[in-house]
Amino acid sequence: MDEVHTLTEMDEQKEDTSWIPEKLPSKVDNPEVTSTDTTVTSSSGSDRLKPKLKKREVWGKKIDFLLACVGFSVGLGNVWRFPFLCYRNGGGAFLIPYFIAVVVCGIPCFFLEVCLGQFMAQGGVSAWKITPLFQGIGFASAIIVFLLNCEYNIILSWSLYYLFSSFTAVLPWSHGNNEWNSENCTNLYKEKSVNSTISLLANVTADVEDGISNLSKKLCDPVTEFWERKVLSLSSGVDHPGAIKWDLALCLLLAWIIVYFCIWKGIKSSGKVMYFTATSPYIFMLILLIRGVTLDGAELGLKYYLLPDWSKLREPQVWVDAGTQIVFTYSLALGTLTALGSYNKFHHNAFRDSIIFSCINSFTSLLAGLVIFSVLGFMAKRQGVSIADVAESGPGLAFIAYPEAVAQMPAAPFWSVLFFVMILLLGLDSQFVGVEGFVTAIVDYFPHQLRRGKRREIFIGCVCIFCFTIGLSMVTEGGMYVFQLFDYYAASRIVLVMTFFECVVVAYIYGVNRFYDNLQMMFGYKLSPFMSRLMKVMKYMWAIFTPLFSMIIFIIGAISYSELDYKRKTFTYQYPQWAIGVGWILALSSVIWVPIIFIVRLIQTPGTLRERFVINTMPRLQRHQIREGENMSKICVIDDDGVEENHIATSSNTEPTLLSNSMEYEKFLQKDSNV
């Protein structure tokens, strides 16, 4: 189609622009949507003033945006996922596919989403007015981040529970003499556990293999029992939800209250909170690192973490893990980066921030690995086992492996408090920025309904209450099984499909050269020649390498897909098929909106199929967003309220259609001005 701009076609479409009716502004200091003077006329003919729309906020300082991105994207995935992946996939060798993924996927997608929000000054849904036919990408991203918000705060509730439990002289998971411990609970930190094991083995009457198997199922350590029997009160399966754990429910309520008051006044208040929540975890990590490397056996853990195994690079799963890790830790395809970028001033240098962010993100992952594996090395040496026997990822690392190691240190409660405060702060800013991203998407989509008076604050409260209600299903006795369903299916590898769509739509529907020109309008003049050349490389990343990389990683991951199971300490729980079906519903509930919006827009638009496609891929832009020399027949100019200024695509016989050429459009504008 002629109207679909590809990488090469845009360079050829340098048309005569002398017909453009007026000179467009070359620079706008602060072109965000304000819409503050709207009035209506009553049936009696008298004017009645409506409540004013609140002016859309911008970041108070340039660093606020960078801190918000760091706070949101740098989180628990850097601490409990990256170190384990690095260890499992060849240690230092894993850094090769990891940094390739950073360059090919992480930075280009991060930069694209942030710039899209900054250019359009809209949240994750409305920003896709650049190609309304594919606005389903925005809706899909909003649903993904909503589901993640429901799940993520459960982790904060666990962290709060452990934090409160750490304010004691003796950590409750350091011994097996608590009311929740089973009769077979054994303290693995004392020599009597060895004697107990020998005694039990002597009484086994079956053959040796069956005896060892039965014994391993019976024995359980105090750390695991505190997690499963005290914190979770874990039931036998997802089909046995049991009662709500009210102590966890109160922790969850506290977490949502904290989130609400962090964002209820908008980015001006949340930006100030970021100065603490985004920076203080690094202080705690450095303290824990100093403590970790001074422990006996720390060098053993660091060796397993960093020693390269080059043979692993031949395994496809290593590259899949690297790609998915980048997508998760950069928080791509969630719409939140678009929302954060939308609060930038129009000429903010987002490219510089993208490079700085990627460096901070990767540094945090490497630092967290040193913190975690120095302690795991200490624990492995003390227990006389291999690193493989103590290394875990996900919640198992934060709530079993690390607490088990902390319990063996002198002044254990102090180090436990330090660790869980770090976990809480890492998760807190990720959580409330995620909620802010969802709220921004909805408020920008319904500005006249939600950007008046106290409606935004009320809406945020409603979102928090609704998410809290859904979260109650994850603090029941069977809640951990529900949490695993959300964690495995809600985002999973679907985000790779979303990054593919984002790049393809911007590069081939909106036009990669047009988007590059838009970036130059925003901040190109501020960049050094070297940075300008780097930014030009982004065009080819968006058009070729990034979507290709995303789809290859998705396909390889789909081929190696395995159904969800929950690996407990003593056995692996297999989910029933109906639960797997629920998981797939969660996965499809987001991405399904891409074809739904596509089809609905085509059906609702009059004309031939080709005309419908062209009309719905025409960007809706304000005047300050139009590049010099733009073909005005290929865009739709809107005002601050989103109303079309040029009255295109109406049923009037005196107005041209969206398919009109420049001469017809010029005649229409001249006729309209004479009237």
Tab-separated table of C-alpha atoms in Angstrom, residues 392-593:
chain	number	residue	atom	x	y	z
A	392	GLU	CA	17.234	-20.899	43.846
A	393	SER	CA	15.412	-18.193	41.921
A	394	GLY	CA	12.197	-16.259	42.410
A	395	PRO	CA	10.376	-16.318	45.755
A	396	GLY	CA	12.403	-19.374	46.780
A	397	LEU	CA	15.542	-17.226	46.864
A	398	ALA	CA	14.063	-14.284	48.771
A	399	PHE	CA	11.963	-16.239	51.254
A	400	ILE	CA	13.821	-19.539	51.696
A	401	ALA	CA	17.460	-19.548	50.545
A	402	TYR	CA	18.546	-16.097	51.726
A	403	PRO	CA	16.662	-16.207	55.075
A	404	GLU	CA	18.274	-19.612	55.656
A	405	ALA	CA	21.702	-18.066	55.109
A	406	VAL	CA	20.927	-15.023	57.256
A	407	ALA	CA	19.838	-17.289	60.126
A	408	GLN	CA	23.381	-18.681	60.283
A	409	MET	CA	25.052	-15.275	60.656
A	410	PRO	CA	25.905	-13.513	63.896
A	411	ALA	CA	23.361	-10.750	64.678
A	412	ALA	CA	20.958	-12.519	62.318
A	413	PRO	CA	17.885	-10.302	63.002
A	414	PHE	CA	19.803	-7.175	61.987
A	415	TRP	CA	20.848	-8.625	58.623
A	416	SER	CA	17.349	-9.995	58.088
A	417	VAL	CA	15.796	-6.562	58.635
A	418	LEU	CA	18.342	-5.049	56.253
A	419	PHE	CA	17.624	-7.603	53.534
A	420	PHE	CA	13.839	-7.348	53.661
A	421	VAL	CA	13.889	-3.553	53.783
A	422	MET	CA	15.935	-3.736	50.573
A	423	ILE	CA	13.448	-6.165	48.998
A	424	LEU	CA	10.550	-3.955	50.098
A	425	LEU	CA	12.057	-0.803	48.604
A	426	LEU	CA	12.993	-2.545	45.359
A	427	GLY	CA	9.439	-3.782	44.971
A	428	LEU	CA	7.614	-0.703	46.245
A	429	ASP	CA	8.638	1.754	43.539
A	430	SER	CA	8.096	-0.887	40.849
A	431	GLN	CA	4.595	-1.372	42.224
A	432	PHE	CA	3.401	2.201	42.558
A	433	VAL	CA	4.932	3.283	39.235
A	434	GLY	CA	3.167	0.308	37.626
A	435	VAL	CA	-0.143	1.489	39.097
A	436	GLU	CA	0.648	5.039	37.956
A	437	GLY	CA	1.228	3.730	34.422
A	438	PHE	CA	-2.158	1.995	34.360
A	439	VAL	CA	-3.954	5.010	35.845
A	440	THR	CA	-2.294	7.366	33.344
A	441	ALA	CA	-3.443	5.194	30.439
A	442	ILE	CA	-7.072	5.255	31.588
A	443	VAL	CA	-7.145	8.927	32.652
A	444	ASP	CA	-5.654	10.050	29.327
A	445	TYR	CA	-8.209	7.926	27.477
A	446	PHE	CA	-11.079	9.518	29.427
A	447	PRO	CA	-9.695	12.983	30.260
A	448	HIS	CA	-13.046	14.818	30.401
A	449	GLN	CA	-14.401	12.295	32.877
A	450	LEU	CA	-11.358	11.779	35.129
A	451	ARG	CA	-9.216	14.903	34.973
A	452	ARG	CA	-11.623	17.103	36.898
A	453	GLY	CA	-11.722	17.945	40.586
A	454	LYS	CA	-10.819	14.987	42.792
A	455	ARG	CA	-11.937	12.358	40.299
A	456	ARG	CA	-8.408	11.156	39.552
A	457	GLU	CA	-7.684	10.571	43.233
A	458	ILE	CA	-10.984	8.719	43.614
A	459	PHE	CA	-10.233	6.617	40.541
A	460	ILE	CA	-6.800	5.668	41.921
A	461	GLY	CA	-8.490	4.597	45.156
A	462	CYS	CA	-10.969	2.457	43.211
A	463	VAL	CA	-8.120	0.805	41.272
A	464	CYS	CA	-6.251	0.007	44.501
A	465	ILE	CA	-9.380	-1.425	46.143
A	466	PHE	CA	-10.165	-3.564	43.095
A	467	CYS	CA	-6.588	-4.885	42.880
A	468	PHE	CA	-6.618	-5.580	46.627
A	469	THR	CA	-9.826	-7.582	46.213
A	470	ILE	CA	-8.275	-9.695	43.455
A	471	GLY	CA	-5.142	-10.085	45.573
A	472	LEU	CA	-7.153	-11.634	48.404
A	473	SER	CA	-7.354	-14.790	46.288
A	474	MET	CA	-3.542	-15.000	46.604
A	475	VAL	CA	-3.423	-14.718	50.406
A	476	THR	CA	-5.627	-17.721	51.033
A	477	GLU	CA	-4.215	-21.110	51.991
A	478	GLY	CA	-4.131	-21.979	48.314
A	479	GLY	CA	-3.074	-18.474	47.296
A	480	MET	CA	0.462	-19.439	46.311
A	481	TYR	CA	-0.916	-21.615	43.519
A	482	VAL	CA	-2.990	-18.670	42.231
A	483	PHE	CA	0.064	-16.415	42.439
A	484	GLN	CA	2.074	-18.855	40.337
A	485	LEU	CA	-0.676	-18.827	37.674
A	486	PHE	CA	-0.544	-15.022	37.458
A	487	ASP	CA	3.249	-14.985	37.484
A	488	TYR	CA	3.645	-17.646	34.771
A	489	TYR	CA	0.873	-16.645	32.356
A	490	ALA	CA	-0.201	-13.006	32.859
A	491	ALA	CA	2.917	-11.523	31.254
A	492	SER	CA	5.187	-14.495	30.470
A	493	ARG	CA	6.455	-14.483	26.888
A	494	ILE	CA	3.441	-12.578	25.585
A	495	VAL	CA	5.423	-9.369	26.085
A	496	LEU	CA	7.827	-10.522	23.363
A	497	VAL	CA	4.895	-10.532	20.933
A	498	MET	CA	3.965	-7.033	22.081
A	499	THR	CA	7.490	-5.693	21.511
A	500	PHE	CA	7.353	-7.190	18.012
A	501	PHE	CA	4.068	-5.388	17.263
A	502	GLU	CA	5.349	-2.101	18.654
A	503	CYS	CA	8.420	-2.062	16.428
A	504	VAL	CA	6.613	-3.219	13.285
A	505	VAL	CA	3.791	-0.690	13.651
A	506	VAL	CA	6.118	2.247	14.282
A	507	ALA	CA	8.573	1.225	11.552
A	508	TYR	CA	6.218	0.137	8.756
A	509	ILE	CA	2.796	1.668	9.447
A	510	TYR	CA	3.589	5.039	10.989
A	511	GLY	CA	6.925	5.185	9.174
A	512	VAL	CA	10.342	4.820	10.743
A	513	ASN	CA	11.737	7.879	8.949
A	514	ARG	CA	8.750	9.955	9.990
A	515	PHE	CA	9.264	8.861	13.607
A	516	TYR	CA	12.978	9.659	13.346
A	517	ASP	CA	12.109	13.148	12.090
A	518	ASN	CA	9.763	13.549	15.039
A	519	LEU	CA	12.617	12.681	17.381
A	520	GLN	CA	14.808	15.296	15.747
A	521	MET	CA	12.022	17.815	16.307
A	522	MET	CA	12.057	16.933	20.000
A	523	PHE	CA	15.742	16.777	20.851
A	524	GLY	CA	17.920	16.079	17.824
A	525	TYR	CA	19.607	19.456	17.951
A	526	LYS	CA	20.854	18.759	21.481
A	527	LEU	CA	22.791	15.627	20.591
A	528	SER	CA	26.481	15.493	19.790
A	529	PRO	CA	27.481	14.127	16.361
A	530	PHE	CA	28.401	10.797	17.943
A	531	MET	CA	25.054	10.515	19.743
A	532	SER	CA	23.239	11.528	16.560
A	533	ARG	CA	24.877	8.669	14.681
A	534	LEU	CA	23.875	6.284	17.446
A	535	MET	CA	20.292	7.495	17.232
A	536	LYS	CA	20.252	6.824	13.480
A	537	VAL	CA	21.154	3.220	14.227
A	538	MET	CA	17.857	2.981	16.119
A	539	LYS	CA	15.959	3.229	12.828
A	540	TYR	CA	17.437	-0.051	11.659
A	541	MET	CA	16.962	-1.638	15.068
A	542	TRP	CA	13.244	-0.798	15.061
A	543	ALA	CA	12.753	-1.820	11.453
A	544	ILE	CA	14.805	-5.031	11.312
A	545	PHE	CA	16.822	-6.342	14.231
A	546	THR	CA	14.586	-5.748	17.275
A	547	PRO	CA	11.347	-7.259	15.885
A	548	LEU	CA	13.338	-10.148	14.394
A	549	PHE	CA	15.081	-10.810	17.712
A	550	SER	CA	11.805	-10.627	19.667
A	551	MET	CA	10.003	-13.049	17.383
A	552	ILE	CA	12.888	-15.550	17.269
A	553	ILE	CA	13.101	-15.603	21.072
A	554	PHE	CA	9.331	-16.023	21.305
A	555	ILE	CA	9.282	-18.923	18.827
A	556	ILE	CA	12.155	-20.744	20.545
A	557	GLY	CA	10.447	-20.221	23.897
A	558	ALA	CA	7.141	-21.503	22.523
A	559	ILE	CA	8.827	-24.647	21.180
A	560	SER	CA	10.321	-25.346	24.595
A	561	TYR	CA	7.089	-24.474	26.437
A	562	SER	CA	6.169	-26.672	29.383
A	563	GLU	CA	3.040	-26.464	31.480
A	564	LEU	CA	3.226	-24.788	34.845
A	565	ASP	CA	4.227	-26.722	37.941
A	566	TYR	CA	5.159	-25.574	41.441
A	567	LYS	CA	8.447	-26.920	42.730
A	568	ARG	CA	8.171	-27.232	46.477
A	569	LYS	CA	11.021	-28.298	48.747
A	570	THR	CA	9.885	-31.907	49.069
A	571	PHE	CA	7.990	-32.509	45.813
A	572	THR	CA	6.730	-30.882	42.614
A	573	TYR	CA	3.042	-29.992	42.393
A	574	GLN	CA	1.393	-30.536	39.004
A	575	TYR	CA	-1.444	-28.179	38.130
A	576	PRO	CA	-4.759	-29.676	36.927
A	577	GLN	CA	-5.798	-28.984	33.349
A	578	TRP	CA	-8.596	-26.602	34.298
A	579	ALA	CA	-6.043	-24.408	36.108
A	580	ILE	CA	-3.784	-24.450	33.032
A	581	GLY	CA	-6.830	-23.310	31.041
A	582	VAL	CA	-7.337	-20.398	33.438
A	583	GLY	CA	-3.690	-19.501	32.952
A	584	TRP	CA	-4.091	-19.353	29.185
A	585	ILE	CA	-7.166	-17.149	29.612
A	586	LEU	CA	-4.985	-14.761	31.612
A	587	ALA	CA	-2.355	-14.839	28.873
A	588	LEU	CA	-4.816	-14.218	26.035
A	589	SER	CA	-6.895	-11.623	27.909
A	590	SER	CA	-4.330	-8.988	26.949
A	591	VAL	CA	-3.014	-9.810	23.488
A	592	ILE	CA	-6.515	-10.581	22.163
A	593	TRP	CA	-7.248	-6.831	22.148
